[in-house]
Coordinates of C-alpha atoms in Angstrom, one line a residue:
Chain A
X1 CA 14.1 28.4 0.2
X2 CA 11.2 26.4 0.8
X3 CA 9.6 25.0 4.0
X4 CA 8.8 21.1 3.8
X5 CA 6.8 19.1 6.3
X6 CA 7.0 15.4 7.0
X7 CA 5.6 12.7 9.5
X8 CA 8.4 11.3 11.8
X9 CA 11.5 12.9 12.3
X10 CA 15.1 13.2 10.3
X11 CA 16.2 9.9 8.5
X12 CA 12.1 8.4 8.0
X13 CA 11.6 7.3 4.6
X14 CA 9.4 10.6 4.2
X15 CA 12.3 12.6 5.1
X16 CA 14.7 10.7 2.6
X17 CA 12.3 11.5 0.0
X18 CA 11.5 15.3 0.8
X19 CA 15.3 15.9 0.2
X20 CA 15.9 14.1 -2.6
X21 CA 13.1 15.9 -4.4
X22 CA 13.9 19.3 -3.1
X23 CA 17.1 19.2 -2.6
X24 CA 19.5 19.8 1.1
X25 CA 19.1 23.4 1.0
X26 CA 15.8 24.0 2.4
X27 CA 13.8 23.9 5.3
X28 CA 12.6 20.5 6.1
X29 CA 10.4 21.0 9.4
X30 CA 9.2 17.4 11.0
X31 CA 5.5 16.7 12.1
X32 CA 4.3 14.2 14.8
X33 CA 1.0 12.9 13.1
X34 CA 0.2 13.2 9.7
X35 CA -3.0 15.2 11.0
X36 CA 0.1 17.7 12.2
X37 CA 1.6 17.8 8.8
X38 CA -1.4 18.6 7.1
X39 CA -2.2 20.9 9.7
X40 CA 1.3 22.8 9.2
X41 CA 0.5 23.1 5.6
X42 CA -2.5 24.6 6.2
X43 CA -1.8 27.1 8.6
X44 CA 1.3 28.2 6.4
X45 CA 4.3 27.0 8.5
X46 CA 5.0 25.0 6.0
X47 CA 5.3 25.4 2.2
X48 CA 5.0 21.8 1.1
X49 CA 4.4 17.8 2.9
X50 CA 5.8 14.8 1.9
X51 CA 2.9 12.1 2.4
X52 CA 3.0 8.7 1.8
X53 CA -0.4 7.5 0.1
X54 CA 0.4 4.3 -0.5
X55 CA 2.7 0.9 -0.2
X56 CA 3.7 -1.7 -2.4
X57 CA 2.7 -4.5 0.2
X58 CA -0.1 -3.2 2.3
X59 CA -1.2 -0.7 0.0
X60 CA -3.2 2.6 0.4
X61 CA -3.0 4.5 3.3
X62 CA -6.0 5.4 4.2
X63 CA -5.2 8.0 7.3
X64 CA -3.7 10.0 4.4
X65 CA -6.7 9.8 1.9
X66 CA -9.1 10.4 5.0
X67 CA -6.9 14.4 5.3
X68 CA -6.9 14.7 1.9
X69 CA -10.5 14.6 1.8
X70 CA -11.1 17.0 4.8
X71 CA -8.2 19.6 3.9
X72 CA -8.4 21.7 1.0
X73 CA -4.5 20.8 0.0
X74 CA -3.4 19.7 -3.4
X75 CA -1.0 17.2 -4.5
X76 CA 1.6 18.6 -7.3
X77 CA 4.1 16.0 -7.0
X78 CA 4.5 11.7 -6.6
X79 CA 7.6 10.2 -5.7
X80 CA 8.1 6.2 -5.6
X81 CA 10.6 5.4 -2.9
X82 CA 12.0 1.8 -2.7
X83 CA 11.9 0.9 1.1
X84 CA 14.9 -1.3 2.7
X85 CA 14.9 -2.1 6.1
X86 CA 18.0 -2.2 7.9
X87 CA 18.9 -3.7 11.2
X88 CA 21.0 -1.3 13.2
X89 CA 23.2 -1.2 16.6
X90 CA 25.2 0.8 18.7
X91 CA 28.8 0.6 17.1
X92 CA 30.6 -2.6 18.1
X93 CA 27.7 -4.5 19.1
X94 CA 26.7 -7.8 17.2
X95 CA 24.0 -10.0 16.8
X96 CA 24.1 -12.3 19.9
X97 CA 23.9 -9.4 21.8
X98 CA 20.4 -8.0 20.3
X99 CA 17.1 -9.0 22.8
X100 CA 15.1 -6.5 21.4
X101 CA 14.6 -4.4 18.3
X102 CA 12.3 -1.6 17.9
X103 CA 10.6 -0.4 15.0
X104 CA 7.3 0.7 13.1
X105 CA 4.6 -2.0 13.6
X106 CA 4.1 -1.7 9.5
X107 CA 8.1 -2.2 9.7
X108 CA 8.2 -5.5 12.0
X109 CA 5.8 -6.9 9.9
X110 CA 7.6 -6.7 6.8
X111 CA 10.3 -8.5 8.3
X112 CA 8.3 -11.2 10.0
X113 CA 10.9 -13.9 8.5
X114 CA 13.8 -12.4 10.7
X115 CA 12.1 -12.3 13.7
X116 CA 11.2 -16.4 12.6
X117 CA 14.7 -17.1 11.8
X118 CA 16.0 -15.1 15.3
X119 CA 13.2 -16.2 18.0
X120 CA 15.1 -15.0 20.8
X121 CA 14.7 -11.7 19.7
X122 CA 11.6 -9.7 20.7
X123 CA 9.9 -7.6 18.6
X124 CA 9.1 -4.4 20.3
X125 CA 6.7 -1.6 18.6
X126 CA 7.9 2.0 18.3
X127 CA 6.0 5.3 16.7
X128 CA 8.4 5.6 13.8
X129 CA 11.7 3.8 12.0
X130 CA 14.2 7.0 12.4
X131 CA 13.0 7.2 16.0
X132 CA 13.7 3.6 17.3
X133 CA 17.4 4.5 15.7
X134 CA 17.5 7.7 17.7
X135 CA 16.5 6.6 20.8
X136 CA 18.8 3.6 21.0
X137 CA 22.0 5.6 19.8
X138 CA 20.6 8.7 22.6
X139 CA 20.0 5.6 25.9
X140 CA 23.0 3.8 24.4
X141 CA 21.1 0.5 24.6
X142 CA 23.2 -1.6 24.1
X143 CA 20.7 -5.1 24.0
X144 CA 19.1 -3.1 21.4
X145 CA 18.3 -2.9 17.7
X146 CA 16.4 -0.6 15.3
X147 CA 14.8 -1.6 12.2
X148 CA 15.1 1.4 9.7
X149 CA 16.6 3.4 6.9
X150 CA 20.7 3.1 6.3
X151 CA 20.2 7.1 6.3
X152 CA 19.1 6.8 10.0
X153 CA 21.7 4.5 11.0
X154 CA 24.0 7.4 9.9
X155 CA 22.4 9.9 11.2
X156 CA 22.3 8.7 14.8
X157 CA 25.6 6.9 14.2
X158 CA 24.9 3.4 14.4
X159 CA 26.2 0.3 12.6
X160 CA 24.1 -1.2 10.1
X161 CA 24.2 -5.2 10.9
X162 CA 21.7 -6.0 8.2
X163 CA 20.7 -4.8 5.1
X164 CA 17.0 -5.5 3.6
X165 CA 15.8 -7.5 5.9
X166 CA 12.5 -7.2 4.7
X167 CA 10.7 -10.3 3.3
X168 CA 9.8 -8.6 0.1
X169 CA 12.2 -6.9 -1.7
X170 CA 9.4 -5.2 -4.0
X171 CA 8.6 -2.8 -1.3
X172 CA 8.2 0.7 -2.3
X173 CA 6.1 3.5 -0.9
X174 CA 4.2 6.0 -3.1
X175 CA 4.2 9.4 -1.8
X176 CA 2.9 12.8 -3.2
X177 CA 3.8 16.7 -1.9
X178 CA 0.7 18.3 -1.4
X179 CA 0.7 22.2 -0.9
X180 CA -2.0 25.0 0.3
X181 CA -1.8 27.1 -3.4
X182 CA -0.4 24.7 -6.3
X183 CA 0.7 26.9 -9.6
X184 CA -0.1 25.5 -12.9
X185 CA 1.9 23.0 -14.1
X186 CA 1.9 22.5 -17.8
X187 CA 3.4 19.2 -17.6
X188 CA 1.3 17.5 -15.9
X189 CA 0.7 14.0 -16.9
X190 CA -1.6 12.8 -13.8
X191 CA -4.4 13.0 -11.8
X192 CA -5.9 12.2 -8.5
X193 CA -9.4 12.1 -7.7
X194 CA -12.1 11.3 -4.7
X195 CA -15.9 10.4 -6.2
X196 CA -18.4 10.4 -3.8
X197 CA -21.5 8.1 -5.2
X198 CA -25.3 8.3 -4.8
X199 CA -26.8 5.2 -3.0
X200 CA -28.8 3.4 -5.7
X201 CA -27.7 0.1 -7.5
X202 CA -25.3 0.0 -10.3
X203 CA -23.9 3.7 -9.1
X204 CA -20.5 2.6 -9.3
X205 CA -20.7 0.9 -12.5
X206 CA -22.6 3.9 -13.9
X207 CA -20.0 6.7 -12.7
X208 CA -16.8 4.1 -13.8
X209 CA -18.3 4.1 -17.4
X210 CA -17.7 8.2 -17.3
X211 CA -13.6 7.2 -17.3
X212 CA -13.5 5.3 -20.9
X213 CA -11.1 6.9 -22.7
X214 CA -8.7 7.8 -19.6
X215 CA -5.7 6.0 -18.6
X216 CA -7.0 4.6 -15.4
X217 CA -4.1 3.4 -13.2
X218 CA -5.3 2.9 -9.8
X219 CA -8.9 2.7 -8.7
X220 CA -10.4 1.4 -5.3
X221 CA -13.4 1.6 -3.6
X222 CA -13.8 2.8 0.0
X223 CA -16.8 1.9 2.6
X224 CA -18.1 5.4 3.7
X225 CA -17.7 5.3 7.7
X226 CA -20.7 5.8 9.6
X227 CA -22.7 5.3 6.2
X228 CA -23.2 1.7 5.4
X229 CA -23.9 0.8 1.9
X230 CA -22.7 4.6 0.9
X231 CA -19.2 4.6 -0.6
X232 CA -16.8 6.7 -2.4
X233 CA -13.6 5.8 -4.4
X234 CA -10.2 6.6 -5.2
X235 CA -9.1 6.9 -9.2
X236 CA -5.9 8.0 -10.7
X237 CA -5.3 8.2 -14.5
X238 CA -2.4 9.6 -16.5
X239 CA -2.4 11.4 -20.0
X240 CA -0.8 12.8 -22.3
X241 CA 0.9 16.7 -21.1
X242 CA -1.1 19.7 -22.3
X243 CA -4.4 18.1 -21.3
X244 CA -5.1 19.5 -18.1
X245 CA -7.7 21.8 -19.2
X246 CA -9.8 20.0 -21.1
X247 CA -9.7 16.8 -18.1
X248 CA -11.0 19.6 -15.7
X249 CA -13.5 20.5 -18.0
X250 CA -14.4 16.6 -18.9
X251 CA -14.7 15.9 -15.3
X252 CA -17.3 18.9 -14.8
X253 CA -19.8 17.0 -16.5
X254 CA -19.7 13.8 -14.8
X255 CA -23.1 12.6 -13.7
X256 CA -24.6 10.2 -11.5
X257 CA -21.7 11.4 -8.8
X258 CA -22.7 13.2 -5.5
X259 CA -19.2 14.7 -5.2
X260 CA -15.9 15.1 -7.2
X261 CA -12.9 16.2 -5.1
X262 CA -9.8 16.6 -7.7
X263 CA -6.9 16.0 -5.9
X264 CA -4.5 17.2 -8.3
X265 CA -3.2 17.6 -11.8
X266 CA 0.9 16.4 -11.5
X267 CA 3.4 15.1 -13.4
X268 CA 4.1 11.5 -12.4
X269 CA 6.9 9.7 -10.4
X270 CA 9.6 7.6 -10.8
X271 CA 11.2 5.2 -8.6
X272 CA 14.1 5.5 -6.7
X273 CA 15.7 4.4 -3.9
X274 CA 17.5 5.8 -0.8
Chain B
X1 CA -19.5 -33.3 10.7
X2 CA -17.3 -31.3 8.6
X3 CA -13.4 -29.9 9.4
X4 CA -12.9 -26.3 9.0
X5 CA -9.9 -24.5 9.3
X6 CA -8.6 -21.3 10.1
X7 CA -5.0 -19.1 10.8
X8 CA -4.4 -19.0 14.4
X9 CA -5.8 -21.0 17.5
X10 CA -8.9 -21.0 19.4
X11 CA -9.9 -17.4 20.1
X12 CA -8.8 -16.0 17.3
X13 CA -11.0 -13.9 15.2
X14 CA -11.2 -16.4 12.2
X15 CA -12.0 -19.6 14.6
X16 CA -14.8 -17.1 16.0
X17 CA -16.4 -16.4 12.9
X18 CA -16.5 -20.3 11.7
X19 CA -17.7 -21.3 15.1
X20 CA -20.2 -18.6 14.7
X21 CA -21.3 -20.1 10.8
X22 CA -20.8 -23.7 11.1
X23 CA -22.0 -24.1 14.4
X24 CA -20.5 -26.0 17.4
X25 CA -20.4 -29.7 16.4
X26 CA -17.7 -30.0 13.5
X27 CA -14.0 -29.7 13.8
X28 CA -12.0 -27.2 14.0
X29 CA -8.8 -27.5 12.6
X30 CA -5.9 -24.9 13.5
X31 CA -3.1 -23.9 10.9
X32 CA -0.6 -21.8 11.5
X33 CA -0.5 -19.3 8.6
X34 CA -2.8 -18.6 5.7
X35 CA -0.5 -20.6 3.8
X36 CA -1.1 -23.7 5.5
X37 CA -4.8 -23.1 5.6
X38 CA -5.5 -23.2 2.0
X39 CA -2.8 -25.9 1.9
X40 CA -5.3 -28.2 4.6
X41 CA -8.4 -27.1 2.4
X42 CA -6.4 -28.2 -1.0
X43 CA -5.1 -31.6 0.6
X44 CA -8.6 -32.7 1.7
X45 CA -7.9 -32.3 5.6
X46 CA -9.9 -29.8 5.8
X47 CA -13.8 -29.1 4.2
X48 CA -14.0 -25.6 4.4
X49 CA -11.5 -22.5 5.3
X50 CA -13.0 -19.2 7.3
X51 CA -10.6 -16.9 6.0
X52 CA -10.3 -13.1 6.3
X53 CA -10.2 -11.3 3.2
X54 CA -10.9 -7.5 4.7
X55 CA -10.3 -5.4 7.3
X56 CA -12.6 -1.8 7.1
X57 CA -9.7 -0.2 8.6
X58 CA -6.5 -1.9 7.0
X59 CA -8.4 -2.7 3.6
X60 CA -7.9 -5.7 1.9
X61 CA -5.5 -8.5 2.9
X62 CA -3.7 -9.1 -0.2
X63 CA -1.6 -12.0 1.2
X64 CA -5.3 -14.3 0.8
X65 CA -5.9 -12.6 -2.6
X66 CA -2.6 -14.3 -3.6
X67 CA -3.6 -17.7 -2.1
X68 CA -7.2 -17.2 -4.1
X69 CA -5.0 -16.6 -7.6
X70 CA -2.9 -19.5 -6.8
X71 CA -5.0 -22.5 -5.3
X72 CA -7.8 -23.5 -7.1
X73 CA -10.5 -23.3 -4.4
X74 CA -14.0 -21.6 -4.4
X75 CA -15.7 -19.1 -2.1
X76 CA -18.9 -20.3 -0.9
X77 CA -19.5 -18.0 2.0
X78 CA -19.2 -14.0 3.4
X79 CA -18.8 -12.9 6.7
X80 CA -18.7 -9.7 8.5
X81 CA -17.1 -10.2 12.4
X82 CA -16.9 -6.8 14.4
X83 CA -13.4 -6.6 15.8
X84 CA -13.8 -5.6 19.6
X85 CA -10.2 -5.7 20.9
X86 CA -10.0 -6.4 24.7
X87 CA -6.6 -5.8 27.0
X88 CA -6.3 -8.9 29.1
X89 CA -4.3 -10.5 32.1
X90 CA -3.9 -12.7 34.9
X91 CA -6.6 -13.1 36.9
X92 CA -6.2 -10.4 40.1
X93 CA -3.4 -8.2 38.2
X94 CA -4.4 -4.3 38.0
X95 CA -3.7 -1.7 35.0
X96 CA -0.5 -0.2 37.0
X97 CA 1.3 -4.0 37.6
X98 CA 1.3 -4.3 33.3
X99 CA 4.5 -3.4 31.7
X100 CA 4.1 -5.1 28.4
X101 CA 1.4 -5.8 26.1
X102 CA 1.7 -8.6 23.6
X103 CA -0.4 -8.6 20.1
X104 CA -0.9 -9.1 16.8
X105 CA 1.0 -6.2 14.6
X106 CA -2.3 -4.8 13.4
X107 CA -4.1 -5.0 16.7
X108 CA -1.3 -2.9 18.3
X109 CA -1.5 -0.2 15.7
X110 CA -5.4 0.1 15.7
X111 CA -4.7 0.4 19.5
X112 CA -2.1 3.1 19.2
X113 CA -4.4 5.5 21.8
X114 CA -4.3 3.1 24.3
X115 CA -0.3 2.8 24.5
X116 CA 0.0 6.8 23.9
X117 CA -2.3 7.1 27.2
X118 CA -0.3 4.5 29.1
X119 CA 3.4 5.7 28.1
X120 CA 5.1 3.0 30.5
X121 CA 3.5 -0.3 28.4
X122 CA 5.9 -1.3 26.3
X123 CA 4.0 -2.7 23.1
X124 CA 5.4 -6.1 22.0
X125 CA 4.7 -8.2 19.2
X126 CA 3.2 -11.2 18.8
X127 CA 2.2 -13.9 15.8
X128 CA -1.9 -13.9 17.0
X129 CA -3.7 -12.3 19.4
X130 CA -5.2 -15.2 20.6
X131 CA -1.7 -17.1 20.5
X132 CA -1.0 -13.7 22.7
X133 CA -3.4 -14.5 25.2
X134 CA -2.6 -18.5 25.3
X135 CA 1.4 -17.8 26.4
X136 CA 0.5 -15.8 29.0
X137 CA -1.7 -17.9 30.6
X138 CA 0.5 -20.7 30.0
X139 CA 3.7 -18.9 31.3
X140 CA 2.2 -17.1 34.0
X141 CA 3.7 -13.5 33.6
X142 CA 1.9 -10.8 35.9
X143 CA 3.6 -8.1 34.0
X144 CA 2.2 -8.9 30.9
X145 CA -1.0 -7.9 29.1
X146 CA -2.4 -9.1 26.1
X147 CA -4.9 -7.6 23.1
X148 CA -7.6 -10.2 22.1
X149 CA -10.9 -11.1 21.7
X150 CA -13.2 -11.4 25.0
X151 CA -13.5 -14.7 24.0
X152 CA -9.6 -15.4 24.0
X153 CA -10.0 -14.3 27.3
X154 CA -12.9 -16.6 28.7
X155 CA -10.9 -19.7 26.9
X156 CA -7.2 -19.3 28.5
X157 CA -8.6 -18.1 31.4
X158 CA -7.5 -14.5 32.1
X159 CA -9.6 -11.7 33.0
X160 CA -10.5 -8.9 30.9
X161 CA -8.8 -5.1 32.2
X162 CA -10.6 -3.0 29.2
X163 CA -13.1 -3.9 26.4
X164 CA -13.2 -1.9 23.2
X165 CA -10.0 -0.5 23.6
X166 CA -9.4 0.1 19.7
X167 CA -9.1 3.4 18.2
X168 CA -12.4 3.2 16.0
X169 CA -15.5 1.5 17.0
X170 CA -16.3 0.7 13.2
X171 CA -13.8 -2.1 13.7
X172 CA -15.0 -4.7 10.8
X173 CA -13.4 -8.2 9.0
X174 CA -14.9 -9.4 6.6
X175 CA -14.5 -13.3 6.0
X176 CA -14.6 -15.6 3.1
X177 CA -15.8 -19.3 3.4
X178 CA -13.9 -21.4 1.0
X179 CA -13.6 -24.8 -0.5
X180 CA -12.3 -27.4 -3.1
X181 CA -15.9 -28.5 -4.7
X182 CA -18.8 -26.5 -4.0
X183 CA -22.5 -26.7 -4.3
X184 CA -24.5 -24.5 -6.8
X185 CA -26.2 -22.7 -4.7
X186 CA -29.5 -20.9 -6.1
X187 CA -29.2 -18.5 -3.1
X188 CA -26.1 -17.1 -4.1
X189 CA -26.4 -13.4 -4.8
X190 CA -23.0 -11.4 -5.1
X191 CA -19.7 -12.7 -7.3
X192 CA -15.9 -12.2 -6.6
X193 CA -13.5 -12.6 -9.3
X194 CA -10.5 -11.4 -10.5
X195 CA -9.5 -9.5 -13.7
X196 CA -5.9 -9.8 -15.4
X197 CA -5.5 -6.6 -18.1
X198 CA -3.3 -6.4 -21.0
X199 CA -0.8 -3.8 -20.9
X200 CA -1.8 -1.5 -23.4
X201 CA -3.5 2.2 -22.8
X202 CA -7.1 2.0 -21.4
X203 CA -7.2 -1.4 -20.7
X204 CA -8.9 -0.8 -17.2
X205 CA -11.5 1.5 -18.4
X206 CA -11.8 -0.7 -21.3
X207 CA -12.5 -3.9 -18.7
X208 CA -14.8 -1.4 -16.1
X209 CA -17.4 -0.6 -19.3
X210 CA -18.3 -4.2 -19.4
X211 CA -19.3 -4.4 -15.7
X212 CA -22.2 -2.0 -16.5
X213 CA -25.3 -2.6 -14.9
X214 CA -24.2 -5.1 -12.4
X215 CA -24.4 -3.6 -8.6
X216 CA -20.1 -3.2 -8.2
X217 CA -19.4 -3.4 -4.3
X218 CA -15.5 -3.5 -4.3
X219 CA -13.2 -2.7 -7.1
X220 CA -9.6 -2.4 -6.4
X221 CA -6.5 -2.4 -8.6
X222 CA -3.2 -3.8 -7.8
X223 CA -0.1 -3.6 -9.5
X224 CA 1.2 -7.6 -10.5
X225 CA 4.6 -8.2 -8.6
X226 CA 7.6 -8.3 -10.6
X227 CA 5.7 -6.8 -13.9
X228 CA 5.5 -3.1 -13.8
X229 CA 2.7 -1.5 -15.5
X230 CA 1.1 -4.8 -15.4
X231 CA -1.8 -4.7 -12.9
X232 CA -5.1 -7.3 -12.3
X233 CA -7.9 -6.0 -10.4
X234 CA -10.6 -7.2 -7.8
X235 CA -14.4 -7.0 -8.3
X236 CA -17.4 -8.2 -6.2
X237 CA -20.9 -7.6 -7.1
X238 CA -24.3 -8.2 -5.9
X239 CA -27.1 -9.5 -8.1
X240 CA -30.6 -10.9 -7.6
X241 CA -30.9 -14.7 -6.5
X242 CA -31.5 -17.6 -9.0
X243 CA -29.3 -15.7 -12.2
X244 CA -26.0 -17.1 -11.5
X245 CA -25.9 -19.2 -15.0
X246 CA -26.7 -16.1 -16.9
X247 CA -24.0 -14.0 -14.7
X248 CA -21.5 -16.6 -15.6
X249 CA -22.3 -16.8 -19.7
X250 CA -21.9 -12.8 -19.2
X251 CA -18.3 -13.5 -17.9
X252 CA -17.3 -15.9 -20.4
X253 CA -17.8 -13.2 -23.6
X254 CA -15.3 -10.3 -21.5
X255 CA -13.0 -8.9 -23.9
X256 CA -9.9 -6.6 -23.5
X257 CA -8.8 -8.8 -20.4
X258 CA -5.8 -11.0 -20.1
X259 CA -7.7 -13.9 -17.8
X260 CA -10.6 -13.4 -15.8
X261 CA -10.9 -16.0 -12.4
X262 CA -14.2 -16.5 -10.5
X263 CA -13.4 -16.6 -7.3
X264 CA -16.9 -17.9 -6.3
X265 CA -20.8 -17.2 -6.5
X266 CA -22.1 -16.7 -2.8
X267 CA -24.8 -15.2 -0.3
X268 CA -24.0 -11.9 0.6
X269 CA -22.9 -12.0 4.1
X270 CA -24.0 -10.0 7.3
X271 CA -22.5 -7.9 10.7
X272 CA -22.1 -9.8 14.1
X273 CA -20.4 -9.7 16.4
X274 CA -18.3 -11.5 18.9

């Protein structure tokens, strides 16, 4: 039996996916802040983290990229989780009834057309989807709603008034586990990586040239905070299994970089939804 | 006297940063999303659109990256606005009389220290900061706060509680100036386009190696909605003045990529701030 962390608390999006890539019988052990998740990892009270790294609509999360870069953690797994937003009551309750609903600010704004369509309806912030659900079905609020997962709604046993409220329905979330001691994994198909460049013109440029060949799939450049003009940037690439040893070996000789962080070697995700 | 428009009303960031380029005696035109701001620029009631294209916390805004791929207007202009996020209220009210604090989405989650040290503010949202600060004034509730510029402040009349109350000071947005015919301009000096890949292996790295030996700023890969696997990416670079003609005959003979849009040749912007 394993220990995994997530940020929020049972019926988030993070938990949804922790279990359906681990399965029910383990530990799953919830974490305020993602700083708290990483830290649990860290210390050992946890064997693994679910962290979302990045979303369909808004895109990366750069909270997460930031403690990837300052813990030494490595990813070993990516899961793509399709995200629909629910609207949910106490049981009984309908829609003229709703003043307020509670959610995730990254939430309420992927469902800015309800809130246009329903204007007497506030809007009201909360620190997490699965939370907003808990506390309304705990203070039985009854002018209430929450925004957030179907799962939640039947956790906390509320009525789902909604479904996919959201304005987009090509929402999904990209997340990865991340663990303290990863083993080798022979399958592995993927990699994540952090390049730190030197400040001189045409830096970026030079060090991208280094990647013909690979299978880049996402790459983004980051302003350095605190450094103007210094900046380092975020590449995955896939290839094909067996690999992993000669990549690492590849990516030894890369020149013209101040740092290479390897995130991880993994074998990569497919989509699914809760 | 030109018309420039921007998302929001007066106060807001954007009508800020084009008061701040253009200067005082034009017209400022308000439109109420980003939508109907590249909608003014395109139907001719407006010259010129300030438009924010990056935030250095939240990243890049994709929803204007769309409108650039879909209208066929031109940036001519960069701007980089530091965000300073102010709590405001009636005039007289103190910190303890505020129960609720309206924003924009993304203002309330880079305030998220503020409402964890003041547990009893409810955070509420709102369609603009500035818009946040206007109802207030015009509806005046003393048990309301709002998050908006100081200048938002100064304009409807309210008095500022707290200044700077965002979680990180390196608060940035950076802005695009854009237009339906521009000028050449033989000051210009950094590029932004964007680059559509053919689905095949490599294609990205294949696309990068050509951008070798021009200063890269920002790269940044998105996935194209509705076509998985299918992804375009965005690229600025800087250059030296007076080479624009040769920069775009270098542009023209790109191979490996699907379509390849300018979005505009123009001075490289710098900090200010409100």
């Amino acid at each position: 039996m394993n220990t995994i962390t997530y940020q929020g608390i049972k019926g988030a999006f993070s938990y949804l996916t922790a279990v359906n890539a681990f399965g029910k019988d383990n530990h799953y052990l919830p974490s305020k802040t993602f700083n708290d998740a990483f830290e649990n990892i860290s210390t050992g009270k946890a064997d693994f983290g679910m962290i979302p790294i990045e979303n369909s609509l808004i895109g990366s999360i750069y909270e997460n990229y930031d403690l990837l870069n300052s813990y030494d953690l490595k990813i070993v797994g990516e899961h793509f989780t399709r995200i629909e937003h629910c609207l949910m009551t106490l049981p009984g309750n309908s829609m003229e009834q709703i003043k307020k609903v509670l959610s995730h600010p990254k939430a309420l704004e992927q469902c800015k057309g309800f809130f246009q369509k329903h204007p007497h309806i506030e809007a009201i912030v909360h620190e997490d989807t699965a939370a907003a659900a808990a506390e309304i079905a705990a203070f039985k609020h009854s002018e209430y709603g929450a925004i957030a997962s179907a799962s939640a709604a039947e956790i906390y046993g509320l009525q789902i008034l909604k479904r996919g409220i959201e304005d987009d329905s090509s929402n999904y979330t990209r997340f990865v586990t991340v663990t303290k001691r990863p083993n080798f994994d022979k399958q592995a198909d993927k990699c994540s990586l952090m390049v730190q460049l030197e400040h001189t013109p045409g830096s970026l440029a030079k060090a991208l040239v280094q990647f013909e060949g690979l299978n880049l799939t996402k790459i983004e450049s980051r302003p350095i905070r605190g450094k103007p003009f210094n900046y380092l940037f975020y590449v995955d690439f896939e290839f094909i299994g067996h690999r992993q040893r000669e990549i690492e070996n590849m990516l030894k000789k890369f020149t013209n970089v101040q740092k290479l962080t390897v995130f991880g070697f993994y074998k990569k995700g497919i989509l699914w939804t809760t």
